[in-house]
Short mmCIF file of C-alpha atoms and ligand atoms in Angstrom, two decimals:
data_model
loop_
_atom_site.label_atom_id
_atom_site.label_comp_id
_atom_site.label_asym_id
_atom_site.label_seq_id
_atom_site.Cartn_x
_atom_site.Cartn_y
_atom_site.Cartn_z
CA MET A 1 62.69 -43.54 -23.31
CA ARG A 2 66.41 -43.97 -22.88
CA ASP A 3 67.69 -47.45 -23.74
CA ILE A 4 69.67 -48.41 -20.66
CA TRP A 5 70.30 -52.00 -21.78
CA SER A 6 72.44 -51.26 -24.76
CA SER A 7 75.04 -48.69 -25.63
CA PRO A 8 75.93 -47.31 -29.03
CA GLU A 9 78.38 -49.42 -31.01
CA THR A 10 80.69 -46.42 -31.02
CA LEU A 11 80.87 -46.18 -27.22
CA THR A 12 84.20 -47.48 -25.97
CA PHE A 13 85.79 -47.70 -22.53
CA LEU A 14 87.07 -44.22 -21.59
CA GLY A 15 86.64 -43.26 -25.24
CA ALA A 16 89.68 -45.36 -26.17
CA PRO A 17 90.12 -46.21 -29.87
CA ARG A 18 88.74 -49.55 -31.03
CA CYS A 19 91.24 -52.26 -31.85
CA GLU A 20 90.93 -55.89 -32.95
CA ALA A 21 92.01 -58.34 -30.25
CA LYS A 22 94.97 -59.62 -32.30
CA PRO A 23 98.62 -59.27 -31.26
CA GLU A 24 99.69 -57.61 -34.54
CA GLU A 25 96.82 -55.08 -34.33
CA LEU A 26 97.59 -54.29 -30.69
CA ARG A 27 101.26 -53.79 -31.56
CA LYS A 28 100.36 -51.57 -34.51
CA ALA A 29 98.14 -49.43 -32.25
CA GLY A 30 100.94 -49.13 -29.69
CA ALA A 31 98.59 -50.49 -27.02
CA ARG A 32 100.05 -51.52 -23.67
CA ALA A 33 96.63 -51.91 -22.07
CA ALA A 34 93.38 -53.11 -23.62
CA PHE A 35 89.76 -53.27 -22.44
CA PHE A 36 88.08 -56.53 -23.49
CA GLY A 37 84.51 -57.41 -22.48
CA ALA A 38 83.25 -60.91 -21.67
CA PRO A 39 79.45 -60.48 -21.54
CA VAL A 40 78.33 -63.79 -20.01
CA ASP A 41 76.24 -65.00 -17.12
CA THR A 42 77.82 -68.10 -15.62
CA GLN A 43 75.79 -70.90 -14.08
CA GLY A 44 77.46 -70.47 -10.70
CA PHE A 45 74.78 -68.08 -9.38
CA PRO A 46 71.67 -68.45 -11.57
CA GLN A 47 69.43 -66.58 -9.07
CA ARG A 48 71.15 -63.26 -9.81
CA PRO A 49 71.88 -62.96 -13.53
CA GLY A 50 73.24 -59.70 -14.87
CA THR A 51 76.97 -59.93 -15.54
CA VAL A 52 76.14 -60.28 -19.23
CA LEU A 53 75.49 -56.51 -19.10
CA GLY A 54 78.74 -55.72 -17.24
CA PRO A 55 80.98 -54.63 -20.15
CA LYS A 56 78.33 -52.24 -21.48
CA ALA A 57 77.82 -50.80 -18.00
CA LEU A 58 81.55 -50.11 -17.64
CA ARG A 59 81.70 -48.40 -21.02
CA GLU A 60 78.67 -46.27 -20.14
CA ALA A 61 80.04 -45.32 -16.73
CA SER A 62 83.44 -44.40 -18.19
CA GLY A 63 81.66 -42.09 -20.64
CA GLN A 64 80.44 -39.98 -17.72
CA TYR A 65 83.96 -38.64 -17.04
CA THR A 66 85.70 -36.00 -19.06
CA GLY A 67 89.19 -37.38 -18.48
CA ALA A 68 91.08 -40.41 -17.30
CA ALA A 69 93.54 -38.90 -14.81
CA THR A 70 93.32 -39.20 -11.02
CA LEU A 71 93.56 -36.18 -8.74
CA GLU A 72 96.52 -37.81 -6.97
CA HIS A 73 98.70 -38.58 -10.02
CA GLY A 74 97.49 -36.39 -12.84
CA ILE A 75 98.41 -38.99 -15.44
CA ASP A 76 95.98 -39.59 -18.32
CA VAL A 77 95.98 -43.38 -18.34
CA ARG A 78 94.64 -43.54 -21.90
CA ASN A 79 97.69 -41.76 -23.26
CA TYR A 80 100.20 -43.33 -20.90
CA TRP A 81 99.09 -46.91 -21.58
CA GLY A 82 97.97 -46.44 -25.18
CA LEU A 83 94.62 -47.82 -24.04
CA VAL A 84 92.39 -49.45 -26.67
CA ASP A 85 88.97 -51.12 -26.54
CA CYS A 86 88.88 -54.56 -28.17
CA GLY A 87 85.10 -54.91 -27.96
CA ASP A 88 83.46 -57.98 -26.49
CA ALA A 89 84.36 -61.65 -26.68
CA ALA A 90 82.11 -63.46 -29.15
CA ARG A 91 79.09 -65.32 -27.77
CA ILE A 92 79.07 -68.81 -29.21
CA GLY A 93 76.18 -71.11 -30.10
CA TYR A 94 76.69 -74.88 -30.07
CA LEU A 95 74.76 -77.54 -32.02
CA HIS A 96 75.42 -81.11 -30.88
CA ILE A 97 74.01 -83.70 -33.30
CA ASP A 98 74.13 -86.96 -31.40
CA SER A 99 72.03 -89.92 -30.25
CA HIS A 100 73.52 -89.29 -26.79
CA LEU A 101 72.85 -86.34 -24.48
CA ASP A 102 76.53 -86.27 -23.41
CA THR A 103 75.65 -84.45 -20.18
CA ALA A 104 77.67 -86.61 -17.78
CA GLU A 105 79.53 -84.42 -15.29
CA SER A 106 82.25 -87.06 -15.11
CA LEU A 107 82.96 -90.73 -15.78
CA ALA A 108 85.22 -92.87 -13.61
CA GLY A 109 86.63 -89.76 -11.98
CA SER A 110 87.45 -87.96 -15.22
CA THR A 111 85.61 -84.84 -16.37
CA GLN A 112 87.02 -84.95 -19.91
CA THR A 113 85.09 -87.92 -21.29
CA MET A 114 83.18 -88.85 -24.44
CA ALA A 115 79.96 -88.57 -22.39
CA SER A 116 80.68 -85.05 -21.06
CA PRO A 117 80.89 -82.59 -23.99
CA ILE A 118 77.69 -80.75 -23.04
CA SER A 119 78.79 -80.43 -19.41
CA ARG A 120 82.08 -78.95 -20.57
CA VAL A 121 80.80 -76.75 -23.39
CA VAL A 122 78.51 -74.74 -21.07
CA GLU A 123 81.63 -73.90 -19.03
CA VAL A 124 83.35 -72.26 -21.99
CA PRO A 125 83.44 -68.45 -21.63
CA GLY A 126 81.01 -66.96 -24.14
CA VAL A 127 78.75 -70.03 -24.27
CA SER A 128 75.32 -69.78 -22.62
CA PRO A 129 73.24 -72.96 -22.12
CA GLU A 130 70.34 -71.21 -23.83
CA ASN A 131 72.41 -71.34 -27.04
CA VAL A 132 73.20 -75.06 -26.75
CA VAL A 133 71.10 -77.70 -28.55
CA VAL A 134 71.36 -81.50 -28.51
CA TYR A 135 69.69 -82.75 -31.70
CA GLY A 136 68.69 -86.35 -32.39
CA ALA A 137 68.92 -87.93 -28.90
CA ARG A 138 67.26 -91.34 -28.58
CA GLY A 139 67.56 -94.90 -27.42
CA LEU A 140 68.99 -96.71 -24.44
CA GLY A 141 72.18 -94.67 -24.04
CA ASN A 142 70.56 -91.84 -22.07
CA PRO A 143 69.83 -92.85 -18.47
CA PRO A 144 67.32 -90.71 -16.49
CA ALA A 145 70.10 -88.98 -14.51
CA LEU A 146 71.57 -87.57 -17.73
CA VAL A 147 68.12 -86.50 -18.92
CA ARG A 148 67.62 -84.65 -15.61
CA ARG A 149 71.06 -83.08 -15.93
CA ALA A 150 70.25 -81.80 -19.43
CA THR A 151 67.23 -80.06 -17.90
CA SER A 152 69.21 -78.64 -14.98
CA LEU A 153 71.96 -77.35 -17.29
CA GLY A 154 69.28 -75.52 -19.25
CA VAL A 155 70.27 -76.78 -22.71
CA ARG A 156 67.63 -77.51 -25.33
CA VAL A 157 67.13 -81.15 -26.33
CA ILE A 158 65.38 -81.98 -29.60
CA PRO A 159 64.99 -85.76 -29.39
CA MET A 160 64.67 -88.06 -32.38
CA SER A 161 61.00 -88.60 -31.54
CA GLU A 162 60.35 -84.87 -32.03
CA ILE A 163 62.27 -84.89 -35.33
CA ILE A 164 60.04 -87.77 -36.52
CA ASP A 165 56.87 -85.98 -35.38
CA ARG A 166 57.65 -82.48 -36.68
CA GLY A 167 60.09 -83.26 -39.48
CA VAL A 168 63.71 -82.39 -40.13
CA ASP A 169 63.10 -78.94 -41.65
CA ALA A 170 61.05 -77.54 -38.76
CA THR A 171 63.23 -78.99 -36.04
CA ILE A 172 66.59 -77.97 -37.51
CA GLU A 173 65.27 -74.43 -38.00
CA ASP A 174 64.31 -74.37 -34.30
CA ALA A 175 67.76 -75.66 -33.38
CA LEU A 176 69.46 -73.02 -35.53
CA ASP A 177 67.26 -70.21 -34.17
CA THR A 178 68.31 -71.31 -30.68
CA ILE A 179 72.06 -71.49 -31.26
CA TRP A 180 72.02 -68.24 -33.26
CA SER A 181 70.02 -66.24 -30.69
CA ASN A 182 72.24 -63.25 -29.79
CA THR A 183 75.43 -65.11 -30.73
CA ASP A 184 78.17 -64.12 -33.15
CA VAL A 185 79.43 -67.53 -34.23
CA VAL A 186 78.36 -71.16 -33.95
CA TYR A 187 80.11 -74.49 -33.51
CA VAL A 188 78.49 -77.61 -34.97
CA SER A 189 79.48 -81.12 -33.91
CA LEU A 190 78.27 -84.22 -35.74
CA ASP A 191 78.53 -87.51 -33.88
CA ASN A 192 78.17 -90.38 -36.34
CA ASP A 193 75.89 -92.26 -33.95
CA ALA A 194 73.26 -89.56 -34.53
CA LEU A 195 72.90 -91.19 -37.92
CA ASP A 196 71.00 -94.41 -38.44
CA PRO A 197 73.43 -97.38 -38.45
CA SER A 198 71.98 -98.42 -41.84
CA CYS A 199 73.74 -95.44 -43.43
CA ALA A 200 76.58 -94.96 -40.90
CA PRO A 201 77.67 -98.28 -39.38
CA GLY A 202 81.28 -97.11 -38.88
CA THR A 203 80.87 -95.74 -35.39
CA THR A 204 81.62 -96.70 -31.81
CA ALA A 205 78.08 -96.93 -30.42
CA PRO A 206 75.56 -97.45 -33.27
CA GLU A 207 72.00 -96.78 -32.09
CA PRO A 208 68.92 -97.78 -34.09
CA GLY A 209 66.27 -95.34 -35.26
CA GLY A 210 68.48 -92.40 -36.26
CA ILE A 211 68.80 -89.66 -38.87
CA THR A 212 68.88 -90.95 -42.45
CA ALA A 213 71.46 -90.05 -45.12
CA ARG A 214 68.88 -87.96 -46.97
CA GLU A 215 67.96 -86.13 -43.77
CA ILE A 216 71.55 -85.30 -42.78
CA LEU A 217 72.16 -83.69 -46.18
CA ARG A 218 69.03 -81.61 -45.64
CA ILE A 219 70.32 -80.66 -42.17
CA ALA A 220 73.75 -79.80 -43.67
CA MET A 221 72.16 -77.37 -46.11
CA ALA A 222 70.16 -75.70 -43.32
CA VAL A 223 73.27 -75.42 -41.11
CA GLY A 224 75.41 -74.07 -43.95
CA SER A 225 72.82 -71.52 -45.05
CA ARG A 226 73.24 -69.70 -41.70
CA GLY A 227 77.04 -69.96 -41.63
CA VAL A 228 79.30 -71.86 -39.27
CA ALA A 229 82.58 -70.93 -37.62
CA MET A 230 83.74 -74.34 -36.35
CA MET A 231 82.82 -77.96 -37.08
CA ASP A 232 83.87 -81.39 -35.96
CA ILE A 233 82.94 -84.96 -36.76
CA ALA A 234 83.03 -87.40 -33.86
CA GLU A 235 83.01 -91.18 -33.56
CA LEU A 236 84.08 -92.24 -37.05
CA SER A 237 85.42 -95.80 -36.71
CA PRO A 238 86.17 -97.14 -40.20
CA ASN A 239 87.08 -100.57 -38.85
CA PHE A 240 83.35 -101.25 -38.25
CA ASP A 241 82.43 -100.33 -41.80
CA PRO A 242 84.05 -102.42 -44.56
CA SER A 243 81.85 -100.68 -47.14
CA ALA A 244 83.25 -97.27 -46.06
CA ILE A 245 79.85 -95.61 -46.55
CA THR A 246 80.12 -93.82 -43.20
CA ALA A 247 83.22 -91.88 -44.25
CA ARG A 248 81.65 -91.10 -47.61
CA LEU A 249 78.54 -89.73 -45.89
CA ASP A 250 80.73 -87.65 -43.55
CA CYS A 251 82.51 -86.24 -46.63
CA HIS A 252 79.11 -85.25 -47.98
CA TRP A 253 78.22 -83.59 -44.67
CA VAL A 254 81.28 -81.33 -44.79
CA VAL A 255 80.90 -80.48 -48.48
CA TYR A 256 77.16 -79.80 -48.18
CA VAL A 257 77.64 -77.49 -45.18
CA LEU A 258 80.47 -75.55 -46.84
CA SER A 259 78.62 -75.44 -50.14
CA ALA A 260 75.41 -74.08 -48.60
CA PHE A 261 77.52 -71.57 -46.64
CA ALA A 262 79.28 -70.42 -49.82
CA ALA A 263 75.95 -70.09 -51.66
CA ALA A 264 74.50 -68.02 -48.79
CA ILE A 265 77.54 -65.70 -48.84
CA LYS A 266 77.26 -65.37 -52.60
CA ALA A 267 73.55 -64.51 -52.29
CA GLY A 268 74.35 -61.87 -49.66
CA LYS A 269 72.33 -63.70 -46.98
CA VAL A 270 75.24 -64.15 -44.55
CA ALA A 271 78.55 -62.39 -44.08
CA SER A 272 81.78 -63.96 -45.21
CA PRO A 273 83.74 -65.15 -42.16
CA ALA A 274 86.71 -62.99 -43.22
CA GLY A 275 87.44 -60.65 -46.06
CA ARG A 276 90.33 -62.76 -47.23
CA ALA A 277 87.99 -65.69 -47.77
CA SER A 278 85.95 -63.83 -50.38
CA LYS A 279 88.22 -64.62 -53.32
CA ARG A 280 88.47 -68.26 -52.34
CA ALA A 281 84.70 -68.42 -51.84
CA ALA A 282 84.13 -66.96 -55.28
CA ALA A 283 86.57 -69.43 -56.82
CA ALA A 284 84.88 -72.31 -55.05
CA THR A 285 81.52 -71.49 -56.63
CA GLN A 286 82.94 -72.11 -60.13
CA PRO A 287 81.50 -75.26 -61.75
CA ALA A 288 83.35 -78.39 -60.69
CA ARG A 289 85.60 -79.83 -63.36
CA ARG A 290 84.88 -83.39 -62.49
CA SER A 291 82.05 -85.13 -60.80
CA ARG A 292 80.82 -88.61 -60.31
MN1 MN B 301 77.04 -90.31 -29.37
#
């Protein structure tokens, strides 16, 4: 049976040569026009999904013509415009480690608030709610309206209660499977209030009953072993932590993620994010000169 849902990797729009979507590459190719796919279904019309297949459909349809010149003008637009095909925009997975759902549409009239990251991230082109996970939600900071909104947005919530029941290893693997499902890259955000205040008191809204220091290092290794394109750390407030253990734990988070990522690249389990990183990655796996 013919596979109508996918097209060969080699199929490009109007048979145009492939080109990376970078200004220097486009200049080098002499391109004055480029085809660039954005295979996403937005949440604006959830009853009729399908636009995720649009770029492939255009490439397939264009392959049914022998040329690219109209009867009226007789100009081959591929040659005239130096047309190239830049492939598709990356689909992005997003892991949000936080005691808060952060699904508020707006706060006090503003849509860009500390309680709205999930509402905003699902609006980013290339991000589908089915690749968004909130991990570690708990406590009194999640009113029913925000719980309902998490459901209506279609993001996956793995609450702290589930992490306690099923364990860190099983739940973080589920989270990673979800954010990595048909995506090219992932973004991981760690809010310090996901952590238990006993190990991370230096944060704006400490909530009891959170992820322990041991558990977050375990999570870091799981995250790193799959690779990560972007990371951030939110809500680090050193003024609430005279012992400075929160910042030290955050340092560990970054180093453990990058270390597990480097080990996975070295073992051939994941691809290096860029060829130029290979030498640096190899250098970074040399034994550390000093430790404490
Ligand atoms: Mn939070």
